[in-house]
Short mmCIF file of C-alpha atoms in Angstrom, two decimals:
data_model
loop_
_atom_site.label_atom_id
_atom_site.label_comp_id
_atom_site.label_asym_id
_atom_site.label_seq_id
_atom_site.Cartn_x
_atom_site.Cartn_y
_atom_site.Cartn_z
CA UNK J 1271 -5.67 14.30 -14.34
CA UNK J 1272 -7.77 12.69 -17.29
CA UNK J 1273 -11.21 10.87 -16.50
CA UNK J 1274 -11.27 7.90 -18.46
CA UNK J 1275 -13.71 8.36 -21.18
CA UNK J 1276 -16.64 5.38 -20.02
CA UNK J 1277 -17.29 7.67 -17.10
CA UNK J 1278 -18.16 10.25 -18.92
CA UNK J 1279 -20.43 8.26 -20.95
CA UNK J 1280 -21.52 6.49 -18.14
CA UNK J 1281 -22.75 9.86 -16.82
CA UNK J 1282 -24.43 11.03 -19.83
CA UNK J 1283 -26.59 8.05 -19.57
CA UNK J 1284 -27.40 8.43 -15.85
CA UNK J 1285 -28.77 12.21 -16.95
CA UNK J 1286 -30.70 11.16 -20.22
CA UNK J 1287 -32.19 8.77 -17.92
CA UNK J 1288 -33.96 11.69 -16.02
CA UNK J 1289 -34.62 12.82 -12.42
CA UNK J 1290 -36.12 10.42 -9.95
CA UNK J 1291 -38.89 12.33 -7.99
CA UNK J 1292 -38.54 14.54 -5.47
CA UNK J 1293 -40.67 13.10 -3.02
CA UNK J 1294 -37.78 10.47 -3.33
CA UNK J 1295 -34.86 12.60 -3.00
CA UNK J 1296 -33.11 13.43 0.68
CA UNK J 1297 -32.02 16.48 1.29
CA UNK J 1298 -28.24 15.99 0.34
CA UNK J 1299 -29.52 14.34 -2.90
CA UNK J 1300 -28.89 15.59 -6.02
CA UNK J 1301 -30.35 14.80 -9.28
CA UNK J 1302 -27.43 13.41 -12.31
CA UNK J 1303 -28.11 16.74 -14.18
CA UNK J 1304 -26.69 18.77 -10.78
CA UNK J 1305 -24.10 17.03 -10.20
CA UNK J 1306 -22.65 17.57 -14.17
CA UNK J 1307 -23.64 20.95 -14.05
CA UNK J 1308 -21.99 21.44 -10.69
CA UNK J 1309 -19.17 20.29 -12.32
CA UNK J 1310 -18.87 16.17 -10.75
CA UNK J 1311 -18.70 13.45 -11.90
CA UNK J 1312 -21.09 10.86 -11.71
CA UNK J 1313 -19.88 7.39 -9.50
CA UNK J 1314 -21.41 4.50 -10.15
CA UNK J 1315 -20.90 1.76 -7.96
CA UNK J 1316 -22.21 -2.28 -7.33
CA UNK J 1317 -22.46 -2.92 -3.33
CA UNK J 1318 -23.32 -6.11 -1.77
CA UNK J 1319 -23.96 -9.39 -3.12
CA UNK J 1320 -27.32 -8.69 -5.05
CA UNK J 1321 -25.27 -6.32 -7.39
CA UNK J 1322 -27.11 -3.08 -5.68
CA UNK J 1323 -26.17 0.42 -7.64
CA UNK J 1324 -25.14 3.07 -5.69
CA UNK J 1325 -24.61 6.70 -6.97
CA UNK J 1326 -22.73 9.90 -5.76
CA UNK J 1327 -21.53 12.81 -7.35
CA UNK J 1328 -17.42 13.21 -7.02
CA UNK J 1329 -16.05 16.74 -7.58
CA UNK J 1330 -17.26 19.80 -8.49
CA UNK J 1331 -20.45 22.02 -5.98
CA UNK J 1332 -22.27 18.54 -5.43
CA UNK J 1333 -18.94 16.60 -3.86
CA UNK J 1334 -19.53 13.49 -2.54
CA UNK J 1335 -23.51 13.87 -2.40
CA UNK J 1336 -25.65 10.85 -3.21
CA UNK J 1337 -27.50 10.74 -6.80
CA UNK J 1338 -30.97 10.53 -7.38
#
């Protein structure tokens, strides 16, 4: 199956962006840079009415953990 080619690019800017800190990170996080070296794909996702970003990894040795 092909990954449309934004969320790729979508991910790329998520890593450039760099790692939050760890003292912010839960232990199932992972930072963007795991989760495309695991092999994921980075989801990026607006929840409730304020327009809040969620993140989580899809695929790959980080599946379905949440993106620092």
């Amino acid at each position: 199956m092909k990954k449309p080619s934004y969320l790729w690019a979508a991910g790329l800017a998520v890593a450039l962006l760099g790692p939050v800190p760890a003292a912010a990170a839960a232990p199932g996080d992972v930072t963007a840079t795991e989760c495309l070296r695991g092999g994921g794909l980075l989801i990026i996702s607006a929840d409730g009415p304020d327009g809040t970003l969620t993140k989580y990894c899809r695929g790959g040795t980080h599946d379905g953990k949440t993106v620092v």
